[in-house]
PDB file of C-alpha atoms and ligand atoms in Angstrom:
ATOM      1  CA  UNK A 215      11.776  19.146   0.870  1.00 77.00           C
ATOM      2  CA  UNK A 216      11.384  19.103  -2.893  1.00 93.00           C
ATOM      3  CA  UNK A 217      10.226  21.778  -5.322  1.00 98.00           C
ATOM      4  CA  UNK A 218       8.992  21.096  -8.863  1.00 98.00           C
ATOM      5  CA  UNK A 219      10.109  23.939 -11.107  1.00 97.00           C
ATOM      6  CA  UNK A 220      10.992  21.987 -14.246  1.00 94.00           C
ATOM      7  CA  UNK A 221       9.782  18.554 -15.414  1.00 92.00           C
ATOM      8  CA  UNK A 222      13.419  17.441 -15.023  1.00 93.00           C
ATOM      9  CA  UNK A 223      13.234  18.084 -11.275  1.00 96.00           C
ATOM     10  CA  UNK A 224      11.543  14.682 -11.099  1.00 96.00           C
ATOM     11  CA  UNK A 225      13.801  11.684 -11.734  1.00 95.00           C
ATOM     12  CA  UNK A 226      12.386   8.919 -13.936  1.00 95.00           C
ATOM     13  CA  UNK A 227      11.715   6.936 -10.755  1.00 96.00           C
ATOM     14  CA  UNK A 228       9.833   9.860  -9.176  1.00 95.00           C
ATOM     15  CA  UNK A 229       7.933  10.433 -12.412  1.00 96.00           C
ATOM     16  CA  UNK A 230       6.856   6.785 -12.444  1.00 96.00           C
ATOM     17  CA  UNK A 231       5.764   7.150  -8.816  1.00 96.00           C
ATOM     18  CA  UNK A 232       3.586  10.179  -9.637  1.00 97.00           C
ATOM     19  CA  UNK A 233       2.022   8.521 -12.689  1.00 97.00           C
ATOM     20  CA  UNK A 234       1.420   5.209 -10.901  1.00 97.00           C
ATOM     21  CA  UNK A 235      -0.166   6.916  -7.909  1.00 97.00           C
ATOM     22  CA  UNK A 236      -2.281   9.087 -10.244  1.00 98.00           C
ATOM     23  CA  UNK A 237      -3.553   5.914 -11.910  1.00 98.00           C
ATOM     24  CA  UNK A 238      -4.441   4.346  -8.562  1.00 97.00           C
ATOM     25  CA  UNK A 239      -6.274   7.538  -7.521  1.00 98.00           C
ATOM     26  CA  UNK A 240      -8.049   7.682 -10.910  1.00 98.00           C
ATOM     27  CA  UNK A 241      -9.316   4.120 -10.409  1.00 97.00           C
ATOM     28  CA  UNK A 242     -10.358   4.577  -6.779  1.00 96.00           C
ATOM     29  CA  UNK A 243     -10.635   8.275  -5.813  1.00 96.00           C
ATOM     30  CA  UNK A 244     -12.731   7.588  -2.684  1.00 96.00           C
ATOM     31  CA  UNK A 245      -9.802   5.820  -1.057  1.00 96.00           C
ATOM     32  CA  UNK A 246      -7.779   9.058  -1.063  1.00 97.00           C
ATOM     33  CA  UNK A 247     -10.527  11.471  -0.035  1.00 96.00           C
ATOM     34  CA  UNK A 248      -9.118  12.250   3.439  1.00 96.00           C
ATOM     35  CA  UNK A 249      -5.385  11.913   2.730  1.00 96.00           C
ATOM     36  CA  UNK A 250      -4.649  15.624   3.109  1.00 97.00           C
ATOM     37  CA  UNK A 251      -7.060  16.407   5.929  1.00 97.00           C
ATOM     38  CA  UNK A 252      -5.660  19.417   7.811  1.00 97.00           C
ATOM     39  CA  UNK A 253      -3.248  20.393   4.989  1.00 98.00           C
ATOM     40  CA  UNK A 254      -3.471  23.635   3.023  1.00 98.00           C
ATOM     41  CA  UNK A 255      -2.536  24.426  -0.586  1.00 98.00           C
ATOM     42  CA  UNK A 256      -1.810  28.040  -1.557  1.00 98.00           C
ATOM     43  CA  UNK A 257      -2.438  28.944  -5.208  1.00 98.00           C
ATOM     44  CA  UNK A 258      -0.427  32.072  -6.047  1.00 98.00           C
ATOM     45  CA  UNK A 259      -1.465  33.003  -9.584  1.00 98.00           C
ATOM     46  CA  UNK A 260       0.012  36.221 -10.983  1.00 97.00           C
ATOM     47  CA  UNK A 261      -1.345  35.357 -14.441  1.00 95.00           C
ATOM     48  CA  UNK A 262      -4.771  34.131 -15.646  1.00 95.00           C
ATOM     49  CA  UNK A 263      -5.653  30.445 -15.499  1.00 97.00           C
ATOM     50  CA  UNK A 264      -8.703  28.224 -15.574  1.00 97.00           C
ATOM     51  CA  UNK A 265      -7.489  24.609 -15.683  1.00 97.00           C
ATOM     52  CA  UNK A 266      -4.259  24.772 -13.703  1.00 98.00           C
ATOM     53  CA  UNK A 267      -5.552  26.783 -10.759  1.00 98.00           C
ATOM     54  CA  UNK A 268      -8.923  25.097 -10.522  1.00 98.00           C
ATOM     55  CA  UNK A 269      -7.540  21.586 -11.018  1.00 98.00           C
ATOM     56  CA  UNK A 270      -4.954  22.217  -8.287  1.00 98.00           C
ATOM     57  CA  UNK A 271      -7.731  23.426  -6.013  1.00 98.00           C
ATOM     58  CA  UNK A 272      -9.995  20.494  -6.960  1.00 98.00           C
ATOM     59  CA  UNK A 273      -7.060  18.133  -6.341  1.00 98.00           C
ATOM     60  CA  UNK A 274      -6.493  19.427  -2.790  1.00 98.00           C
ATOM     61  CA  UNK A 275     -10.226  19.480  -2.011  1.00 98.00           C
ATOM     62  CA  UNK A 276     -10.554  15.900  -3.354  1.00 98.00           C
ATOM     63  CA  UNK A 277      -7.809  14.890  -0.908  1.00 98.00           C
ATOM     64  CA  UNK A 278      -9.729  16.414   2.021  1.00 98.00           C
ATOM     65  CA  UNK A 279      -7.433  19.456   2.330  1.00 98.00           C
ATOM     66  CA  UNK A 280      -8.134  23.185   2.069  1.00 98.00           C
ATOM     67  CA  UNK A 281      -7.078  25.905  -0.376  1.00 98.00           C
ATOM     68  CA  UNK A 282      -6.264  29.595  -0.168  1.00 98.00           C
ATOM     69  CA  UNK A 283      -4.657  32.033  -2.563  1.00 97.00           C
ATOM     70  CA  UNK A 284      -5.118  34.693  -5.193  1.00 97.00           C
ATOM     71  CA  UNK A 285      -5.944  34.514  -8.893  1.00 97.00           C
ATOM     72  CA  UNK A 286      -4.284  37.690 -10.182  1.00 96.00           C
ATOM     73  CA  UNK A 287      -1.370  39.934  -9.281  1.00 95.00           C
ATOM     74  CA  UNK A 288      -3.858  42.813  -8.951  1.00 94.00           C
ATOM     75  CA  UNK A 289      -5.665  41.126  -6.094  1.00 93.00           C
ATOM     76  CA  UNK A 290      -2.448  40.548  -4.119  1.00 94.00           C
ATOM     77  CA  UNK A 291       0.148  42.862  -2.591  1.00 94.00           C
ATOM     78  CA  UNK A 292       2.235  42.408  -5.761  1.00 95.00           C
ATOM     79  CA  UNK A 293       0.125  45.358  -6.937  1.00 94.00           C
ATOM     80  CA  UNK A 294       1.784  47.404  -4.163  1.00 95.00           C
ATOM     81  CA  UNK A 295       5.247  46.254  -5.216  1.00 95.00           C
ATOM     82  CA  UNK A 296       5.812  43.240  -2.964  1.00 96.00           C
ATOM     83  CA  UNK A 297       8.493  40.847  -4.242  1.00 97.00           C
ATOM     84  CA  UNK A 298       7.900  37.155  -4.934  1.00 98.00           C
ATOM     85  CA  UNK A 299      10.505  36.278  -2.289  1.00 98.00           C
ATOM     86  CA  UNK A 300       8.717  38.260   0.434  1.00 98.00           C
ATOM     87  CA  UNK A 301       5.342  36.842  -0.603  1.00 98.00           C
ATOM     88  CA  UNK A 302       6.521  33.234  -0.405  1.00 98.00           C
ATOM     89  CA  UNK A 303       8.163  33.787   2.996  1.00 98.00           C
ATOM     90  CA  UNK A 304       4.808  34.913   4.325  1.00 98.00           C
ATOM     91  CA  UNK A 305       2.755  32.255   2.529  1.00 98.00           C
ATOM     92  CA  UNK A 306       5.117  29.571   3.883  1.00 98.00           C
ATOM     93  CA  UNK A 307       3.654  30.274   7.308  1.00 98.00           C
ATOM     94  CA  UNK A 308       0.045  30.054   6.067  1.00 98.00           C
ATOM     95  CA  UNK A 309       0.106  26.904   3.910  1.00 98.00           C
ATOM     96  CA  UNK A 310       1.827  23.514   3.575  1.00 98.00           C
ATOM     97  CA  UNK A 311       2.447  23.584  -0.187  1.00 98.00           C
ATOM     98  CA  UNK A 312       2.131  26.150  -2.945  1.00 98.00           C
ATOM     99  CA  UNK A 313       1.461  26.265  -6.699  1.00 98.00           C
ATOM    100  CA  UNK A 314       2.698  29.449  -8.384  1.00 98.00           C
ATOM    101  CA  UNK A 315       2.056  30.838 -11.876  1.00 98.00           C
ATOM    102  CA  UNK A 316       3.949  33.943 -12.943  1.00 97.00           C
ATOM    103  CA  UNK A 317       4.469  35.780 -16.259  1.00 94.00           C
ATOM    104  CA  UNK A 318       8.231  36.067 -15.590  1.00 95.00           C
ATOM    105  CA  UNK A 319      10.447  33.082 -16.375  1.00 95.00           C
ATOM    106  CA  UNK A 320      12.206  31.925 -13.209  1.00 97.00           C
ATOM    107  CA  UNK A 321       9.831  33.525 -10.679  1.00 98.00           C
ATOM    108  CA  UNK A 322       8.766  30.165  -9.130  1.00 98.00           C
ATOM    109  CA  UNK A 323      12.463  29.200  -8.943  1.00 98.00           C
ATOM    110  CA  UNK A 324      13.208  32.420  -7.034  1.00 98.00           C
ATOM    111  CA  UNK A 325      10.259  31.626  -4.761  1.00 98.00           C
ATOM    112  CA  UNK A 326      11.654  28.145  -4.099  1.00 98.00           C
ATOM    113  CA  UNK A 327      14.902  29.689  -2.818  1.00 98.00           C
ATOM    114  CA  UNK A 328      13.009  31.575  -0.119  1.00 98.00           C
ATOM    115  CA  UNK A 329      10.326  29.028   0.705  1.00 98.00           C
ATOM    116  CA  UNK A 330       9.984  26.636   3.596  1.00 97.00           C
ATOM    117  CA  UNK A 331       7.183  24.730   1.834  1.00 98.00           C
ATOM    118  CA  UNK A 332       7.290  22.844  -1.518  1.00 98.00           C
ATOM    119  CA  UNK A 333       6.809  25.186  -4.502  1.00 98.00           C
ATOM    120  CA  UNK A 334       5.259  23.821  -7.697  1.00 98.00           C
ATOM    121  CA  UNK A 335       5.723  25.838 -10.877  1.00 98.00           C
ATOM    122  CA  UNK A 336       2.242  26.223 -12.395  1.00 98.00           C
ATOM    123  CA  UNK A 337       3.664  27.963 -15.497  1.00 96.00           C
ATOM    124  CA  UNK A 338       6.389  30.623 -15.720  1.00 95.00           C
ATOM    125  CA  UNK A 339       6.275  32.866 -18.784  1.00 90.00           C
ATOM    126  CA  UNK A 340       7.329  31.030 -21.951  1.00 85.00           C
ATOM    127  CA  UNK A 341       9.554  28.689 -19.946  1.00 89.00           C
ATOM    128  CA  UNK A 342       8.056  25.620 -18.242  1.00 92.00           C
ATOM    129  CA  UNK A 343       4.769  24.107 -17.112  1.00 95.00           C
ATOM    130  CA  UNK A 344       5.698  20.845 -15.376  1.00 96.00           C
ATOM    131  CA  UNK A 345       2.245  19.868 -14.106  1.00 97.00           C
ATOM    132  CA  UNK A 346       0.822  20.275 -17.635  1.00 97.00           C
ATOM    133  CA  UNK A 347       3.580  17.879 -18.698  1.00 97.00           C
ATOM    134  CA  UNK A 348       2.549  15.410 -15.989  1.00 98.00           C
ATOM    135  CA  UNK A 349      -1.021  15.765 -17.249  1.00 98.00           C
ATOM    136  CA  UNK A 350       0.101  15.104 -20.836  1.00 98.00           C
ATOM    137  CA  UNK A 351       2.178  12.064 -19.830  1.00 98.00           C
ATOM    138  CA  UNK A 352      -0.663  10.673 -17.741  1.00 98.00           C
ATOM    139  CA  UNK A 353      -3.091  11.159 -20.642  1.00 98.00           C
ATOM    140  CA  UNK A 354      -0.753   9.219 -22.959  1.00 98.00           C
ATOM    141  CA  UNK A 355      -0.233   6.506 -20.345  1.00 97.00           C
ATOM    142  CA  UNK A 356      -3.976   6.021 -19.826  1.00 98.00           C
ATOM    143  CA  UNK A 357      -5.125   6.394 -23.452  1.00 98.00           C
ATOM    144  CA  UNK A 358      -2.137   5.052 -25.385  1.00 97.00           C
ATOM    145  CA  UNK A 359      -0.858   2.576 -22.803  1.00 97.00           C
ATOM    146  CA  UNK A 360       2.818   3.523 -23.159  1.00 97.00           C
ATOM    147  CA  UNK A 361       5.157   6.506 -23.286  1.00 97.00           C
ATOM    148  CA  UNK A 362       7.951   5.064 -25.400  1.00 97.00           C
ATOM    149  CA  UNK A 363       8.303   4.853 -29.192  1.00 98.00           C
ATOM    150  CA  UNK A 364       5.853   7.654 -29.946  1.00 98.00           C
ATOM    151  CA  UNK A 365       6.022  10.116 -32.844  1.00 98.00           C
ATOM    152  CA  UNK A 366       4.665  13.412 -31.584  1.00 98.00           C
ATOM    153  CA  UNK A 367       3.784  16.347 -33.811  1.00 98.00           C
ATOM    154  CA  UNK A 368       3.830  19.704 -32.044  1.00 98.00           C
ATOM    155  CA  UNK A 369       1.884  22.285 -34.032  1.00 97.00           C
ATOM    156  CA  UNK A 370       1.478  26.053 -33.657  1.00 94.00           C
ATOM    157  CA  UNK A 371       3.383  28.380 -31.366  1.00 92.00           C
ATOM    158  CA  UNK A 372       6.477  26.368 -30.513  1.00 94.00           C
ATOM    159  CA  UNK A 373       8.451  29.474 -29.577  1.00 91.00           C
ATOM    160  CA  UNK A 374       6.387  30.761 -26.676  1.00 89.00           C
ATOM    161  CA  UNK A 375       4.422  27.591 -25.815  1.00 87.00           C
ATOM    162  CA  UNK A 376       5.801  26.533 -22.427  1.00 89.00           C
ATOM    163  CA  UNK A 377       3.768  23.312 -22.497  1.00 93.00           C
ATOM    164  CA  UNK A 378       5.664  22.294 -25.649  1.00 94.00           C
ATOM    165  CA  UNK A 379       9.061  23.065 -24.103  1.00 92.00           C
ATOM    166  CA  UNK A 380       8.256  21.085 -20.964  1.00 92.00           C
ATOM    167  CA  UNK A 381       6.829  18.080 -22.831  1.00 95.00           C
ATOM    168  CA  UNK A 382       9.814  17.861 -25.210  1.00 96.00           C
ATOM    169  CA  UNK A 383      12.157  17.912 -22.200  1.00 94.00           C
ATOM    170  CA  UNK A 384      10.152  15.098 -20.618  1.00 95.00           C
ATOM    171  CA  UNK A 385       9.643  12.932 -23.733  1.00 96.00           C
ATOM    172  CA  UNK A 386      13.330  12.830 -24.727  1.00 96.00           C
ATOM    173  CA  UNK A 387      13.838  10.634 -21.654  1.00 95.00           C
ATOM    174  CA  UNK A 388      11.658   7.858 -23.155  1.00 96.00           C
ATOM    175  CA  UNK A 389      13.215   5.524 -25.741  1.00 97.00           C
ATOM    176  CA  UNK A 390      12.091   5.870 -29.339  1.00 97.00           C
ATOM    177  CA  UNK A 391      10.618   9.391 -29.069  1.00 98.00           C
ATOM    178  CA  UNK A 392      10.498  11.248 -32.408  1.00 98.00           C
ATOM    179  CA  UNK A 393       9.317  14.814 -32.941  1.00 98.00           C
ATOM    180  CA  UNK A 394       7.799  16.593 -35.907  1.00 98.00           C
ATOM    181  CA  UNK A 395       7.760  20.328 -35.257  1.00 98.00           C
ATOM    182  CA  UNK A 396       5.110  22.150 -37.275  1.00 97.00           C
ATOM    183  CA  UNK A 397       5.253  25.943 -37.096  1.00 95.00           C
ATOM    184  CA  UNK A 398       5.836  29.108 -39.102  1.00 93.00           C
ATOM    185  CA  UNK A 399       9.468  30.302 -39.156  1.00 91.00           C
ATOM    186  CA  UNK A 400       8.772  32.997 -36.571  1.00 90.00           C
ATOM    187  CA  UNK A 401       7.373  30.475 -34.070  1.00 92.00           C
ATOM    188  CA  UNK A 402      10.019  27.714 -34.247  1.00 94.00           C
ATOM    189  CA  UNK A 403      11.120  26.112 -30.979  1.00 95.00           C
ATOM    190  CA  UNK A 404      13.876  28.033 -29.153  1.00 94.00           C
ATOM    191  CA  UNK A 405      17.450  27.336 -30.286  1.00 95.00           C
ATOM    192  CA  UNK A 406      18.462  25.933 -26.879  1.00 93.00           C
ATOM    193  CA  UNK A 407      15.859  23.165 -27.199  1.00 95.00           C
ATOM    194  CA  UNK A 408      16.883  22.327 -30.757  1.00 95.00           C
ATOM    195  CA  UNK A 409      20.615  22.282 -30.008  1.00 95.00           C
ATOM    196  CA  UNK A 410      20.985  21.352 -26.337  1.00 95.00           C
ATOM    197  CA  UNK A 411      18.062  18.956 -25.968  1.00 95.00           C
ATOM    198  CA  UNK A 412      17.240  17.418 -29.380  1.00 96.00           C
ATOM    199  CA  UNK A 413      20.524  17.481 -31.335  1.00 96.00           C
ATOM    200  CA  UNK A 414      22.716  16.919 -28.264  1.00 94.00           C
ATOM    201  CA  UNK A 415      20.799  13.724 -27.430  1.00 93.00           C
ATOM    202  CA  UNK A 416      20.539  12.511 -31.057  1.00 95.00           C
ATOM    203  CA  UNK A 417      16.748  12.653 -30.910  1.00 97.00           C
ATOM    204  CA  UNK A 418      15.168  12.298 -34.372  1.00 97.00           C
ATOM    205  CA  UNK A 419      13.192  15.426 -35.285  1.00 97.00           C
ATOM    206  CA  UNK A 420      12.266  17.529 -38.284  1.00 97.00           C
ATOM    207  CA  UNK A 421      10.697  20.949 -38.774  1.00 97.00           C
ATOM    208  CA  UNK A 422       7.912  21.469 -41.325  1.00 97.00           C
ATOM    209  CA  UNK A 423       5.369  24.120 -42.252  1.00 95.00           C
ATOM    210  CA  UNK A 424       2.481  22.041 -43.633  1.00 94.00           C
ATOM    211  CA  UNK A 425       0.409  20.023 -41.177  1.00 95.00           C
ATOM    212  CA  UNK A 426      -1.407  17.755 -43.674  1.00 94.00           C
ATOM    213  CA  UNK A 427       1.867  16.378 -45.084  1.00 94.00           C
ATOM    214  CA  UNK A 428       2.942  14.891 -41.760  1.00 97.00           C
ATOM    215  CA  UNK A 429      -0.429  13.882 -40.257  1.00 97.00           C
ATOM    216  CA  UNK A 430      -0.226  10.219 -41.422  1.00 97.00           C
ATOM    217  CA  UNK A 431       3.075   9.752 -39.544  1.00 97.00           C
ATOM    218  CA  UNK A 432       1.834  10.892 -36.150  1.00 98.00           C
ATOM    219  CA  UNK A 433       0.876   8.907 -33.040  1.00 98.00           C
ATOM    220  CA  UNK A 434       0.077  12.163 -31.252  1.00 98.00           C
ATOM    221  CA  UNK A 435      -0.782  15.613 -32.575  1.00 98.00           C
ATOM    222  CA  UNK A 436      -0.187  18.233 -29.869  1.00 98.00           C
ATOM    223  CA  UNK A 437      -1.929  21.429 -30.980  1.00 97.00           C
ATOM    224  CA  UNK A 438      -1.110  24.752 -29.319  1.00 95.00           C
ATOM    225  CA  UNK A 439      -2.554  28.252 -29.171  1.00 91.00           C
ATOM    226  CA  UNK A 440      -0.546  31.178 -30.526  1.00 88.00           C
ATOM    227  CA  UNK A 441       0.363  32.911 -27.255  1.00 81.00           C
ATOM    228  CA  UNK A 442      -0.979  36.425 -27.757  1.00 79.00           C
ATOM    229  CA  UNK A 443       0.226  37.572 -24.336  1.00 78.00           C
ATOM    230  CA  UNK A 444       3.895  36.876 -25.190  1.00 76.00           C
ATOM    231  CA  UNK A 445       4.017  38.908 -28.464  1.00 76.00           C
ATOM    232  CA  UNK A 446       5.720  42.276 -28.540  1.00 75.00           C
ATOM    233  CA  UNK A 447       3.428  43.686 -31.228  1.00 85.00           C
ATOM    234  CA  UNK A 448      -0.155  42.978 -32.177  1.00 86.00           C
ATOM    235  CA  UNK A 449       0.489  43.042 -35.938  1.00 85.00           C
ATOM    236  CA  UNK A 450       2.695  39.949 -35.717  1.00 80.00           C
ATOM    237  CA  UNK A 451       0.122  38.170 -33.577  1.00 80.00           C
ATOM    238  CA  UNK A 452      -2.682  38.903 -36.037  1.00 85.00           C
ATOM    239  CA  UNK A 453      -0.544  37.707 -38.966  1.00 83.00           C
ATOM    240  CA  UNK A 454       0.413  34.436 -37.239  1.00 78.00           C
ATOM    241  CA  UNK A 455      -2.576  33.570 -35.070  1.00 86.00           C
ATOM    242  CA  UNK A 456      -4.396  31.413 -37.637  1.00 81.00           C
ATOM    243  CA  UNK A 457      -1.304  29.736 -39.116  1.00 85.00           C
ATOM    244  CA  UNK A 458      -2.780  26.294 -38.402  1.00 92.00           C
ATOM    245  CA  UNK A 459      -6.411  25.351 -37.960  1.00 96.00           C
ATOM    246  CA  UNK A 460      -7.193  21.687 -37.401  1.00 97.00           C
ATOM    247  CA  UNK A 461     -10.571  20.791 -38.904  1.00 97.00           C
ATOM    248  CA  UNK A 462     -12.464  17.660 -39.922  1.00 97.00           C
ATOM    249  CA  UNK A 463     -10.961  17.746 -43.437  1.00 97.00           C
ATOM    250  CA  UNK A 464      -7.400  17.669 -42.040  1.00 97.00           C
ATOM    251  CA  UNK A 465      -8.301  14.893 -39.575  1.00 98.00           C
ATOM    252  CA  UNK A 466      -8.956  12.651 -42.618  1.00 97.00           C
ATOM    253  CA  UNK A 467      -5.163  12.511 -43.142  1.00 97.00           C
ATOM    254  CA  UNK A 468      -4.601  11.144 -39.617  1.00 98.00           C
ATOM    255  CA  UNK A 469      -4.345   7.529 -38.542  1.00 98.00           C
ATOM    256  CA  UNK A 470      -7.323   5.903 -36.812  1.00 97.00           C
ATOM    257  CA  UNK A 471      -5.352   5.665 -33.567  1.00 97.00           C
ATOM    258  CA  UNK A 472      -3.767   9.129 -33.607  1.00 98.00           C
ATOM    259  CA  UNK A 473      -4.710  11.238 -30.574  1.00 98.00           C
ATOM    260  CA  UNK A 474      -5.164  15.020 -30.609  1.00 98.00           C
ATOM    261  CA  UNK A 475      -3.980  16.710 -27.418  1.00 98.00           C
ATOM    262  CA  UNK A 476      -4.108  20.418 -26.571  1.00 98.00           C
ATOM    263  CA  UNK A 477      -3.265  21.962 -23.181  1.00 97.00           C
ATOM    264  CA  UNK A 478      -6.182  24.410 -23.665  1.00 97.00           C
ATOM    265  CA  UNK A 479      -7.436  27.100 -23.769  1.00 95.00           C
ATOM    266  CA  UNK A 480      -7.943  26.928 -27.529  1.00 95.00           C
ATOM    267  CA  UNK A 481      -8.873  29.909 -29.642  1.00 92.00           C
ATOM    268  CA  UNK A 482      -9.160  29.106 -33.378  1.00 91.00           C
ATOM    269  CA  UNK A 483      -6.564  26.397 -33.840  1.00 95.00           C
ATOM    270  CA  UNK A 484      -9.005  23.497 -33.488  1.00 97.00           C
ATOM    271  CA  UNK A 485     -12.407  23.833 -35.141  1.00 97.00           C
ATOM    272  CA  UNK A 486     -15.288  22.873 -32.849  1.00 98.00           C
ATOM    273  CA  UNK A 487     -16.306  20.164 -35.367  1.00 98.00           C
ATOM    274  CA  UNK A 488     -13.207  18.164 -34.327  1.00 98.00           C
ATOM    275  CA  UNK A 489     -14.464  17.881 -30.729  1.00 98.00           C
ATOM    276  CA  UNK A 490     -16.780  14.978 -31.623  1.00 97.00           C
ATOM    277  CA  UNK A 491     -13.988  12.970 -33.259  1.00 98.00           C
ATOM    278  CA  UNK A 492     -13.065  10.136 -30.835  1.00 98.00           C
ATOM    279  CA  UNK A 493      -9.388  10.941 -31.451  1.00 98.00           C
ATOM    280  CA  UNK A 494      -9.847  14.422 -29.929  1.00 98.00           C
ATOM    281  CA  UNK A 495      -8.961  13.889 -26.269  1.00 98.00           C
ATOM    282  CA  UNK A 496      -8.180  17.398 -25.006  1.00 98.00           C
ATOM    283  CA  UNK A 497     -11.154  17.590 -22.645  1.00 98.00           C
ATOM    284  CA  UNK A 498     -10.279  14.189 -21.194  1.00 98.00           C
ATOM    285  CA  UNK A 499      -6.693  15.466 -20.867  1.00 98.00           C
ATOM    286  CA  UNK A 500      -7.913  18.452 -18.792  1.00 98.00           C
ATOM    287  CA  UNK A 501      -9.916  16.081 -16.565  1.00 98.00           C
ATOM    288  CA  UNK A 502      -6.949  13.757 -15.990  1.00 98.00           C
ATOM    289  CA  UNK A 503      -4.911  16.754 -14.794  1.00 98.00           C
ATOM    290  CA  UNK A 504      -6.705  16.605 -11.448  1.00 98.00           C
ATOM    291  CA  UNK A 505      -5.421  13.082 -10.684  1.00 98.00           C
ATOM    292  CA  UNK A 506      -1.760  13.823 -11.411  1.00 98.00           C
ATOM    293  CA  UNK A 507      -1.947  16.960  -9.283  1.00 98.00           C
ATOM    294  CA  UNK A 508      -3.492  14.904  -6.445  1.00 98.00           C
ATOM    295  CA  UNK A 509      -0.612  12.437  -6.754  1.00 98.00           C
ATOM    296  CA  UNK A 510       2.016  15.195  -6.884  1.00 98.00           C
ATOM    297  CA  UNK A 511       0.593  16.968  -3.817  1.00 98.00           C
ATOM    298  CA  UNK A 512       0.595  13.698  -1.851  1.00 98.00           C
ATOM    299  CA  UNK A 513       4.158  12.844  -2.828  1.00 97.00           C
ATOM    300  CA  UNK A 514       5.552  16.334  -2.105  1.00 97.00           C
ATOM    301  CA  UNK A 515       3.809  16.330   1.277  1.00 98.00           C
ATOM    302  CA  UNK A 516       5.171  12.832   2.025  1.00 96.00           C
ATOM    303  CA  UNK A 517       1.676  11.464   2.510  1.00 96.00           C
ATOM    304  CA  UNK A 518       1.649   7.690   2.401  1.00 87.00           C
ATOM    305  CA  UNK A 519      -0.277   6.154  -0.490  1.00 79.00           C
ATOM    306  CA  UNK A 520      -0.656   2.918   1.494  1.00 71.00           C
ATOM    307  CA  UNK A 521      -3.781   3.770   3.448  1.00 61.00           C
TER     308      UNK A 521
HETATM  309  N1   CP B 630      -3.362  24.347 -19.722  1.00 79.33           N
HETATM  310  C1   CP B 630      -3.343  25.439 -18.951  1.00 79.33           C
HETATM  311  O1   CP B 630      -2.310  25.808 -18.376  1.00 79.33           O
HETATM  312  O2   CP B 630      -4.547  26.085 -18.875  1.00 79.33           O
HETATM  313  P1   CP B 630      -4.835  27.352 -17.970  1.00 79.33           P
HETATM  314  O3   CP B 630      -4.030  28.510 -18.547  1.00 79.33           O
HETATM  315  O4   CP B 630      -6.330  27.581 -18.081  1.00 79.33           O
HETATM  316  O5   CP B 630      -4.400  27.052 -16.582  1.00 79.33           O
END
């Protein structure tokens, strides 16, 4: 049995398997519509979510399975003090696979130690969000055609943005990846990523504070929301929240084939006027997330793709 807590829990071979199966499902979803008949997915969400929870649920329903779960800690026995390890022991006897989001880093890992069903990390604090990473990789594979030799600009809250941390960890495994990290000083990527992931692997990267200057160099611009819920004081959040706003004027600096990704939800960091630009693909990205989650569920449940 396999759990997916970090994007690195999938080998490159397993990653290719997920992305290839997702592409086959994307091209012919009907073929897979009964694959998980009789199987149940539990969504244990201790923190708010729209895309991750609903796309997991849509994925299981699209595969002919069923879903159960809760969408906030308040509506579960966590509100009465139940531990994650007790909860997962119980849920293991109700469902075949589980997706867990939790505000505390490491909570899905703890769950995996006490689980008899596969646990998928659906976002743990400021740490990791592996299925968002699969979604991002699948979006690049479908829209760009390749995952190697890409220059990716990450812009915004690189300190708390777990989607950024997960995607950097995943992209360093592809040859020719280069990173341009665009953030205010206070929201730089964590030191461990800079030193143990980028520098240790000789990955070319630079850190800048002005988005327009680097736009012409980018294949991908990955915008992120300043993560209000992770700040210790509101004053800092208010000061930093509008550090970068992508608008039509800034898009003029970008190449014709640059793509704008964003894990969503967005607040102010992308003006609505950018949505009509063909390079803005964040809503397509959210849609593609269903197919990678379908593929991941099938693979973790050992369901044959050869139907
Ligand atoms: N991208 C993402 O994780 O969105 P949700 O918080 O809505 O799940």
